[in-house]
Amino acid sequence: MKVLKQKLIWIVPITMAFAFFSLLFYQGAESVSNQPSNDWSRGIEIGESNSKTLPNLYKTEDGNYQMAIFNDGTLTKKTFSKNFTLQNESTMEIPFTKWDPYYAYNDTLIYQLDDEIIHHDSGDVLAKADSMYVNEEDIYYIQETTLFSLDPNSLETKELGNLPEGYEEYKITNHNDILTVIADSTVANKLNFTMFQLKNGDLKKVQEQSINVPANESIVEVAYAATDKRLGLAMKSFVESAGKDPYRLYVSEFQSSDDSISPRLISPIDPNTGSRLNEIGEVTASYLNDQLSLVFYGIGFSKVDYQTNYAPNIYELNVVDDENITAKRRSNTYRFSTKPKLVNDHMVMWLDTNIPNTLYVSSSKPQVIEQASGYTKTDMLLALGVTMSMLTKAFPFLILAMKWMVWPLIFFVLLFLFYRKSIDQDYNWVLYSAIGVYLLGAFIQSGTIFTQKLNATAPAYIAFPGNSIVLILVAGLIAYGCMQFIHRSTSSGYKVVYFVFVHILVLSLTVGPYVF
């Protein structure tokens, strides 16, 4: 029993250290695996790609999902069940690069290489084209200024009409079989665009506009969505000398017959904090259920980064009016989330920047929420990385806390100089006085550790009013309890050193990770 008690002197602190490590690991695992919201699933990893372009996700007749992912000169076709369990996977070598557009659905693969559109199986050149556009199950291409459609089943081409010259880019959308083409260009704070729609087999111009933002801003992104009668757009601008967040977001929705357009400035709100989302970008627009919806990345509240509580994630905003601008978070991943796409009213797809980039989907469907729940291998690795990072941050705390040891050291020096008998006789009051002096020094110097940053980033059981006093005392009680395993005949000096060691160990594993 005596031997066991002696061993407990170190067994108990080591066990406590392991328990605190496990707590940090659990907190990290919970943080990286949280759902973006209660009614929306975590991201399900569906593939990796060295391309920054999202592949099309097709829903098959039996309710499954199909996609083809480009990666290092190969194309991987995948079929997923309704809850995104992988059912089938096959890989083929391809001659085109990640910069070339392609259509891959069922057994058909069509791609553009240089100025030719090629059918992969036959190797036939289907058309000459300057640019090719894949819009879900439709293929369009432009040759000089003429727009054509290409049927991926019959491989027949059809001329749709002529487009104007002098524009930087063409964007093509198809909503309820209504084809809309937008030709646009931006110069500093001015956007020029012309809108065409295919009606009765003819490509007709339905709108032409110029939109300005304030002179100190430059338009850097434009996204469009269209129905047969309405057009919605979102513009991101860069503001010169705007400080921390130099970006602004404008939206506008109008009829095709409107003469003038007045975009309005909006600031999407973080649903978790009620404050503005920062650095919004990669905006895409679409009409779902007759309502303009935007998806974008933005920096908002997230617990995946324990130091800042902020991370870049994917958000969705249904544009109703100026009063309803609270976004909905659709991702909660550790890396930078970008290139979002609203697949339908219950599903979002995006990629996380990495080498290679990781493709994700998330959804409000109950079966997908269930499938995405729990911990993945990636979650465990990330949680371990977060835990080790937190422990690394605890080392500077040890340096700060060492200053507390000066107080009992001065106490013993004074006793040695003026009342040496108390040390030689090892009176009980020497031990308790030294511990009291140490705790007094800890209270006095606690302001260097229990800072505003700690209170802003630490969990609730650490960040609360009066936490410095409570936590120093609780750690002291734990250290005192461990000190009872030391034999009574042991000197007070040794006991004080042990008390200080355990006390600082407890605080370094609980408070230390949040100090810096």
PDB file of N, CA, C and O in Angstrom, residues 354-414:
ATOM      1  N   ASN A 354      -7.260  22.467 -51.430  1.00  0.00           N
ATOM      2  CA  ASN A 354      -6.286  21.543 -50.882  1.00  0.00           C
ATOM      3  C   ASN A 354      -5.438  21.042 -52.041  1.00  0.00           C
ATOM      4  O   ASN A 354      -5.609  21.495 -53.181  1.00  0.00           O
ATOM      5  N   ILE A 355      -4.552  20.110 -51.828  1.00  0.00           N
ATOM      6  CA  ILE A 355      -3.797  19.480 -52.907  1.00  0.00           C
ATOM      7  C   ILE A 355      -4.017  17.968 -52.798  1.00  0.00           C
ATOM      8  O   ILE A 355      -3.397  17.289 -51.970  1.00  0.00           O
ATOM      9  N   PRO A 356      -4.913  17.373 -53.614  1.00  0.00           N
ATOM     10  CA  PRO A 356      -5.825  18.067 -54.551  1.00  0.00           C
ATOM     11  C   PRO A 356      -7.027  18.666 -53.816  1.00  0.00           C
ATOM     12  O   PRO A 356      -7.203  18.431 -52.623  1.00  0.00           O
ATOM     13  N   ASN A 357      -7.841  19.439 -54.558  1.00  0.00           N
ATOM     14  CA  ASN A 357      -9.041  20.028 -53.982  1.00  0.00           C
ATOM     15  C   ASN A 357     -10.056  18.929 -53.663  1.00  0.00           C
ATOM     16  O   ASN A 357     -10.139  17.916 -54.357  1.00  0.00           O
ATOM     17  N   THR A 358     -10.821  19.151 -52.603  1.00  0.00           N
ATOM     18  CA  THR A 358     -11.801  18.159 -52.155  1.00  0.00           C
ATOM     19  C   THR A 358     -13.207  18.640 -52.480  1.00  0.00           C
ATOM     20  O   THR A 358     -13.571  19.767 -52.161  1.00  0.00           O
ATOM     21  N   LEU A 359     -14.001  17.764 -53.101  1.00  0.00           N
ATOM     22  CA  LEU A 359     -15.379  18.078 -53.476  1.00  0.00           C
ATOM     23  C   LEU A 359     -16.332  17.608 -52.383  1.00  0.00           C
ATOM     24  O   LEU A 359     -16.196  16.497 -51.865  1.00  0.00           O
ATOM     25  N   TYR A 360     -17.312  18.465 -52.062  1.00  0.00           N
ATOM     26  CA  TYR A 360     -18.298  18.140 -51.031  1.00  0.00           C
ATOM     27  C   TYR A 360     -19.709  18.442 -51.531  1.00  0.00           C
ATOM     28  O   TYR A 360     -19.902  19.310 -52.385  1.00  0.00           O
ATOM     29  N   VAL A 361     -20.674  17.742 -50.947  1.00  0.00           N
ATOM     30  CA  VAL A 361     -22.086  18.112 -51.054  1.00  0.00           C
ATOM     31  C   VAL A 361     -22.671  18.131 -49.646  1.00  0.00           C
ATOM     32  O   VAL A 361     -22.201  17.420 -48.752  1.00  0.00           O
ATOM     33  N   SER A 362     -23.679  18.966 -49.453  1.00  0.00           N
ATOM     34  CA  SER A 362     -24.447  18.945 -48.218  1.00  0.00           C
ATOM     35  C   SER A 362     -25.910  19.155 -48.582  1.00  0.00           C
ATOM     36  O   SER A 362     -26.225  19.692 -49.640  1.00  0.00           O
ATOM     37  N   SER A 363     -26.805  18.720 -47.689  1.00  0.00           N
ATOM     38  CA  SER A 363     -28.221  18.704 -48.056  1.00  0.00           C
ATOM     39  C   SER A 363     -29.096  18.788 -46.815  1.00  0.00           C
ATOM     40  O   SER A 363     -28.652  18.519 -45.690  1.00  0.00           O
ATOM     41  N   SER A 364     -30.360  19.141 -47.057  1.00  0.00           N
ATOM     42  CA  SER A 364     -31.351  19.154 -45.978  1.00  0.00           C
ATOM     43  C   SER A 364     -32.132  17.846 -45.914  1.00  0.00           C
ATOM     44  O   SER A 364     -32.983  17.677 -45.030  1.00  0.00           O
ATOM     45  N   LYS A 365     -31.862  16.901 -46.829  1.00  0.00           N
ATOM     46  CA  LYS A 365     -32.568  15.623 -46.831  1.00  0.00           C
ATOM     47  C   LYS A 365     -32.182  14.811 -45.582  1.00  0.00           C
ATOM     48  O   LYS A 365     -31.007  14.669 -45.265  1.00  0.00           O
ATOM     49  N   PRO A 366     -33.179  14.258 -44.873  1.00  0.00           N
ATOM     50  CA  PRO A 366     -32.878  13.519 -43.632  1.00  0.00           C
ATOM     51  C   PRO A 366     -31.889  12.377 -43.839  1.00  0.00           C
ATOM     52  O   PRO A 366     -31.024  12.147 -42.988  1.00  0.00           O
ATOM     53  N   GLN A 367     -31.985  11.661 -44.983  1.00  0.00           N
ATOM     54  CA  GLN A 367     -31.084  10.532 -45.186  1.00  0.00           C
ATOM     55  C   GLN A 367     -29.642  10.993 -45.389  1.00  0.00           C
ATOM     56  O   GLN A 367     -28.695  10.295 -45.003  1.00  0.00           O
ATOM     57  N   VAL A 368     -29.473  12.196 -45.966  1.00  0.00           N
ATOM     58  CA  VAL A 368     -28.126  12.728 -46.141  1.00  0.00           C
ATOM     59  C   VAL A 368     -27.588  13.239 -44.806  1.00  0.00           C
ATOM     60  O   VAL A 368     -26.392  13.061 -44.491  1.00  0.00           O
ATOM     61  N   ILE A 369     -28.442  13.874 -44.003  1.00  0.00           N
ATOM     62  CA  ILE A 369     -28.028  14.331 -42.671  1.00  0.00           C
ATOM     63  C   ILE A 369     -27.544  13.157 -41.832  1.00  0.00           C
ATOM     64  O   ILE A 369     -26.511  13.219 -41.161  1.00  0.00           O
ATOM     65  N   GLU A 370     -28.279  12.043 -41.905  1.00  0.00           N
ATOM     66  CA  GLU A 370     -27.885  10.850 -41.149  1.00  0.00           C
ATOM     67  C   GLU A 370     -26.581  10.271 -41.681  1.00  0.00           C
ATOM     68  O   GLU A 370     -25.712   9.869 -40.903  1.00  0.00           O
ATOM     69  N   GLN A 371     -26.436  10.228 -43.004  1.00  0.00           N
ATOM     70  CA  GLN A 371     -25.235   9.677 -43.608  1.00  0.00           C
ATOM     71  C   GLN A 371     -23.981  10.488 -43.224  1.00  0.00           C
ATOM     72  O   GLN A 371     -22.902   9.937 -43.031  1.00  0.00           O
ATOM     73  N   ALA A 372     -24.157  11.801 -43.109  1.00  0.00           N
ATOM     74  CA  ALA A 372     -23.016  12.689 -42.827  1.00  0.00           C
ATOM     75  C   ALA A 372     -22.691  12.798 -41.348  1.00  0.00           C
ATOM     76  O   ALA A 372     -21.678  13.403 -40.984  1.00  0.00           O
ATOM     77  N   SER A 373     -23.523  12.225 -40.476  1.00  0.00           N
ATOM     78  CA  SER A 373     -23.290  12.352 -39.041  1.00  0.00           C
ATOM     79  C   SER A 373     -22.138  11.451 -38.593  1.00  0.00           C
ATOM     80  O   SER A 373     -21.703  10.553 -39.315  1.00  0.00           O
ATOM     81  N   GLY A 374     -21.656  11.670 -37.394  1.00  0.00           N
ATOM     82  CA  GLY A 374     -20.557  10.874 -36.865  1.00  0.00           C
ATOM     83  C   GLY A 374     -19.202  11.434 -37.253  1.00  0.00           C
ATOM     84  O   GLY A 374     -19.101  12.488 -37.885  1.00  0.00           O
ATOM     85  N   TYR A 375     -18.162  10.713 -36.877  1.00  0.00           N
ATOM     86  CA  TYR A 375     -16.799  11.149 -37.122  1.00  0.00           C
ATOM     87  C   TYR A 375     -16.189  10.371 -38.283  1.00  0.00           C
ATOM     88  O   TYR A 375     -16.347   9.158 -38.371  1.00  0.00           O
ATOM     89  N   THR A 376     -15.511  11.070 -39.158  1.00  0.00           N
ATOM     90  CA  THR A 376     -14.775  10.428 -40.238  1.00  0.00           C
ATOM     91  C   THR A 376     -13.293  10.357 -39.868  1.00  0.00           C
ATOM     92  O   THR A 376     -12.852  10.958 -38.889  1.00  0.00           O
ATOM     93  N   LYS A 377     -12.527   9.618 -40.683  1.00  0.00           N
ATOM     94  CA  LYS A 377     -11.087   9.534 -40.455  1.00  0.00           C
ATOM     95  C   LYS A 377     -10.452  10.926 -40.552  1.00  0.00           C
ATOM     96  O   LYS A 377      -9.553  11.277 -39.779  1.00  0.00           O
ATOM     97  N   THR A 378     -10.956  11.723 -41.513  1.00  0.00           N
ATOM     98  CA  THR A 378     -10.453  13.095 -41.649  1.00  0.00           C
ATOM     99  C   THR A 378     -10.752  13.915 -40.403  1.00  0.00           C
ATOM    100  O   THR A 378      -9.908  14.700 -39.947  1.00  0.00           O
ATOM    101  N   ASP A 379     -11.947  13.738 -39.827  1.00  0.00           N
ATOM    102  CA  ASP A 379     -12.299  14.444 -38.588  1.00  0.00           C
ATOM    103  C   ASP A 379     -11.307  14.112 -37.475  1.00  0.00           C
ATOM    104  O   ASP A 379     -10.864  14.997 -36.735  1.00  0.00           O
ATOM    105  N   MET A 380     -10.977  12.827 -37.353  1.00  0.00           N
ATOM    106  CA  MET A 380     -10.062  12.407 -36.286  1.00  0.00           C
ATOM    107  C   MET A 380      -8.671  13.011 -36.482  1.00  0.00           C
ATOM    108  O   MET A 380      -8.035  13.470 -35.518  1.00  0.00           O
ATOM    109  N   LEU A 381      -8.197  13.008 -37.731  1.00  0.00           N
ATOM    110  CA  LEU A 381      -6.878  13.590 -38.002  1.00  0.00           C
ATOM    111  C   LEU A 381      -6.874  15.093 -37.734  1.00  0.00           C
ATOM    112  O   LEU A 381      -5.927  15.633 -37.149  1.00  0.00           O
ATOM    113  N   LEU A 382      -7.965  15.770 -38.161  1.00  0.00           N
ATOM    114  CA  LEU A 382      -8.052  17.207 -37.915  1.00  0.00           C
ATOM    115  C   LEU A 382      -8.159  17.498 -36.425  1.00  0.00           C
ATOM    116  O   LEU A 382      -7.536  18.440 -35.918  1.00  0.00           O
ATOM    117  N   ALA A 383      -8.944  16.694 -35.712  1.00  0.00           N
ATOM    118  CA  ALA A 383      -9.093  16.890 -34.265  1.00  0.00           C
ATOM    119  C   ALA A 383      -7.764  16.683 -33.557  1.00  0.00           C
ATOM    120  O   ALA A 383      -7.409  17.432 -32.633  1.00  0.00           O
ATOM    121  N   LEU A 384      -6.990  15.684 -33.999  1.00  0.00           N
ATOM    122  CA  LEU A 384      -5.672  15.467 -33.405  1.00  0.00           C
ATOM    123  C   LEU A 384      -4.748  16.644 -33.697  1.00  0.00           C
ATOM    124  O   LEU A 384      -4.001  17.096 -32.816  1.00  0.00           O
ATOM    125  N   GLY A 385      -4.807  17.156 -34.934  1.00  0.00           N
ATOM    126  CA  GLY A 385      -3.990  18.320 -35.280  1.00  0.00           C
ATOM    127  C   GLY A 385      -4.360  19.534 -34.464  1.00  0.00           C
ATOM    128  O   GLY A 385      -3.482  20.277 -33.987  1.00  0.00           O
ATOM    129  N   VAL A 386      -5.672  19.757 -34.280  1.00  0.00           N
ATOM    130  CA  VAL A 386      -6.134  20.886 -33.462  1.00  0.00           C
ATOM    131  C   VAL A 386      -5.668  20.720 -32.020  1.00  0.00           C
ATOM    132  O   VAL A 386      -5.200  21.676 -31.383  1.00  0.00           O
ATOM    133  N   THR A 387      -5.762  19.486 -31.509  1.00  0.00           N
ATOM    134  CA  THR A 387      -5.354  19.231 -30.129  1.00  0.00           C
ATOM    135  C   THR A 387      -3.869  19.493 -29.929  1.00  0.00           C
ATOM    136  O   THR A 387      -3.456  20.141 -28.956  1.00  0.00           O
ATOM    137  N   MET A 388      -3.041  18.992 -30.842  1.00  0.00           N
ATOM    138  CA  MET A 388      -1.600  19.208 -30.725  1.00  0.00           C
ATOM    139  C   MET A 388      -1.258  20.696 -30.857  1.00  0.00           C
ATOM    140  O   MET A 388      -0.353  21.194 -30.183  1.00  0.00           O
ATOM    141  N   SER A 389      -1.984  21.392 -31.721  1.00  0.00           N
ATOM    142  CA  SER A 389      -1.770  22.827 -31.862  1.00  0.00           C
ATOM    143  C   SER A 389      -2.116  23.558 -30.568  1.00  0.00           C
ATOM    144  O   SER A 389      -1.405  24.479 -30.145  1.00  0.00           O
ATOM    145  N   MET A 390      -3.198  23.123 -29.921  1.00  0.00           N
ATOM    146  CA  MET A 390      -3.591  23.744 -28.660  1.00  0.00           C
ATOM    147  C   MET A 390      -2.551  23.480 -27.570  1.00  0.00           C
ATOM    148  O   MET A 390      -2.228  24.370 -26.766  1.00  0.00           O
ATOM    149  N   LEU A 391      -2.014  22.259 -27.551  1.00  0.00           N
ATOM    150  CA  LEU A 391      -0.995  21.952 -26.553  1.00  0.00           C
ATOM    151  C   LEU A 391       0.277  22.759 -26.795  1.00  0.00           C
ATOM    152  O   LEU A 391       0.952  23.181 -25.858  1.00  0.00           O
ATOM    153  N   THR A 392       0.605  22.953 -28.074  1.00  0.00           N
ATOM    154  CA  THR A 392       1.767  23.781 -28.404  1.00  0.00           C
ATOM    155  C   THR A 392       1.573  25.201 -27.891  1.00  0.00           C
ATOM    156  O   THR A 392       2.513  25.839 -27.389  1.00  0.00           O
ATOM    157  N   LYS A 393       0.332  25.697 -28.026  1.00  0.00           N
ATOM    158  CA  LYS A 393       0.040  27.041 -27.540  1.00  0.00           C
ATOM    159  C   LYS A 393       0.127  27.129 -26.011  1.00  0.00           C
ATOM    160  O   LYS A 393       0.220  28.219 -25.450  1.00  0.00           O
ATOM    161  N   ALA A 394       0.081  25.968 -25.346  1.00  0.00           N
ATOM    162  CA  ALA A 394       0.114  25.980 -23.885  1.00  0.00           C
ATOM    163  C   ALA A 394       1.526  26.211 -23.347  1.00  0.00           C
ATOM    164  O   ALA A 394       1.692  26.616 -22.194  1.00  0.00           O
ATOM    165  N   PHE A 395       2.551  25.969 -24.164  1.00  0.00           N
ATOM    166  CA  PHE A 395       3.926  26.139 -23.677  1.00  0.00           C
ATOM    167  C   PHE A 395       4.242  27.576 -23.271  1.00  0.00           C
ATOM    168  O   PHE A 395       4.891  27.803 -22.230  1.00  0.00           O
ATOM    169  N   PRO A 396       3.844  28.595 -24.051  1.00  0.00           N
ATOM    170  CA  PRO A 396       4.100  29.965 -23.585  1.00  0.00           C
ATOM    171  C   PRO A 396       3.437  30.271 -22.241  1.00  0.00           C
ATOM    172  O   PRO A 396       3.943  31.089 -21.461  1.00  0.00           O
ATOM    173  N   PHE A 397       2.298  29.583 -21.985  1.00  0.00           N
ATOM    174  CA  PHE A 397       1.646  29.765 -20.685  1.00  0.00           C
ATOM    175  C   PHE A 397       2.584  29.329 -19.560  1.00  0.00           C
ATOM    176  O   PHE A 397       2.635  29.958 -18.488  1.00  0.00           O
ATOM    177  N   LEU A 398       3.330  28.250 -19.772  1.00  0.00           N
ATOM    178  CA  LEU A 398       4.249  27.765 -18.744  1.00  0.00           C
ATOM    179  C   LEU A 398       5.284  28.822 -18.392  1.00  0.00           C
ATOM    180  O   LEU A 398       5.626  29.008 -17.220  1.00  0.00           O
ATOM    181  N   ILE A 399       5.748  29.530 -19.414  1.00  0.00           N
ATOM    182  CA  ILE A 399       6.754  30.569 -19.180  1.00  0.00           C
ATOM    183  C   ILE A 399       6.169  31.693 -18.331  1.00  0.00           C
ATOM    184  O   ILE A 399       6.794  32.194 -17.388  1.00  0.00           O
ATOM    185  N   LEU A 400       4.924  32.090 -18.682  1.00  0.00           N
ATOM    186  CA  LEU A 400       4.270  33.143 -17.896  1.00  0.00           C
ATOM    187  C   LEU A 400       4.033  32.701 -16.458  1.00  0.00           C
ATOM    188  O   LEU A 400       4.240  33.461 -15.504  1.00  0.00           O
ATOM    189  N   ALA A 401       3.582  31.445 -16.317  1.00  0.00           N
ATOM    190  CA  ALA A 401       3.232  30.962 -14.986  1.00  0.00           C
ATOM    191  C   ALA A 401       4.455  30.768 -14.107  1.00  0.00           C
ATOM    192  O   ALA A 401       4.354  30.771 -12.861  1.00  0.00           O
ATOM    193  N   MET A 402       5.638  30.593 -14.709  1.00  0.00           N
ATOM    194  CA  MET A 402       6.846  30.427 -13.915  1.00  0.00           C
ATOM    195  C   MET A 402       7.120  31.648 -13.021  1.00  0.00           C
ATOM    196  O   MET A 402       7.763  31.535 -11.975  1.00  0.00           O
ATOM    197  N   LYS A 403       6.604  32.810 -13.447  1.00  0.00           N
ATOM    198  CA  LYS A 403       6.792  34.017 -12.633  1.00  0.00           C
ATOM    199  C   LYS A 403       6.129  33.878 -11.267  1.00  0.00           C
ATOM    200  O   LYS A 403       6.537  34.524 -10.294  1.00  0.00           O
ATOM    201  N   TRP A 404       5.084  33.031 -11.210  1.00  0.00           N
ATOM    202  CA  TRP A 404       4.399  32.848  -9.935  1.00  0.00           C
ATOM    203  C   TRP A 404       5.306  32.160  -8.911  1.00  0.00           C
ATOM    204  O   TRP A 404       5.119  32.308  -7.706  1.00  0.00           O
ATOM    205  N   MET A 405       6.277  31.389  -9.385  1.00  0.00           N
ATOM    206  CA  MET A 405       7.153  30.649  -8.480  1.00  0.00           C
ATOM    207  C   MET A 405       8.114  31.580  -7.736  1.00  0.00           C
ATOM    208  O   MET A 405       8.697  31.187  -6.707  1.00  0.00           O
ATOM    209  N   VAL A 406       8.288  32.793  -8.263  1.00  0.00           N
ATOM    210  CA  VAL A 406       9.203  33.735  -7.608  1.00  0.00           C
ATOM    211  C   VAL A 406       8.730  34.064  -6.197  1.00  0.00           C
ATOM    212  O   VAL A 406       9.542  34.214  -5.264  1.00  0.00           O
ATOM    213  N   TRP A 407       7.400  34.131  -6.021  1.00  0.00           N
ATOM    214  CA  TRP A 407       6.854  34.539  -4.715  1.00  0.00           C
ATOM    215  C   TRP A 407       7.208  33.545  -3.596  1.00  0.00           C
ATOM    216  O   TRP A 407       7.736  33.959  -2.556  1.00  0.00           O
ATOM    217  N   PRO A 408       6.934  32.263  -3.741  1.00  0.00           N
ATOM    218  CA  PRO A 408       7.339  31.350  -2.654  1.00  0.00           C
ATOM    219  C   PRO A 408       8.855  31.240  -2.505  1.00  0.00           C
ATOM    220  O   PRO A 408       9.360  31.003  -1.391  1.00  0.00           O
ATOM    221  N   LEU A 409       9.577  31.437  -3.614  1.00  0.00           N
ATOM    222  CA  LEU A 409      11.041  31.419  -3.528  1.00  0.00           C
ATOM    223  C   LEU A 409      11.541  32.559  -2.643  1.00  0.00           C
ATOM    224  O   LEU A 409      12.412  32.359  -1.770  1.00  0.00           O
ATOM    225  N   ILE A 410      10.990  33.761  -2.848  1.00  0.00           N
ATOM    226  CA  ILE A 410      11.353  34.915  -2.003  1.00  0.00           C
ATOM    227  C   ILE A 410      10.965  34.635  -0.546  1.00  0.00           C
ATOM    228  O   ILE A 410      11.711  34.964   0.390  1.00  0.00           O
ATOM    229  N   PHE A 411       9.808  33.980  -0.365  1.00  0.00           N
ATOM    230  CA  PHE A 411       9.344  33.645   0.985  1.00  0.00           C
ATOM    231  C   PHE A 411      10.353  32.747   1.695  1.00  0.00           C
ATOM    232  O   PHE A 411      10.720  32.986   2.859  1.00  0.00           O
ATOM    233  N   PHE A 412      10.833  31.717   1.005  1.00  0.00           N
ATOM    234  CA  PHE A 412      11.804  30.801   1.624  1.00  0.00           C
ATOM    235  C   PHE A 412      13.147  31.489   1.867  1.00  0.00           C
ATOM    236  O   PHE A 412      13.827  31.218   2.857  1.00  0.00           O
ATOM    237  N   VAL A 413      13.549  32.379   0.978  1.00  0.00           N
ATOM    238  CA  VAL A 413      14.797  33.114   1.171  1.00  0.00           C
ATOM    239  C   VAL A 413      14.717  33.983   2.426  1.00  0.00           C
ATOM    240  O   VAL A 413      15.667  34.043   3.238  1.00  0.00           O
ATOM    241  N   LEU A 414      13.582  34.658   2.602  1.00  0.00           N
ATOM    242  CA  LEU A 414      13.403  35.505   3.791  1.00  0.00           C
ATOM    243  C   LEU A 414      13.414  34.674   5.066  1.00  0.00           C
ATOM    244  O   LEU A 414      14.003  35.077   6.094  1.00  0.00           O
TER     245      LEU A 414
END
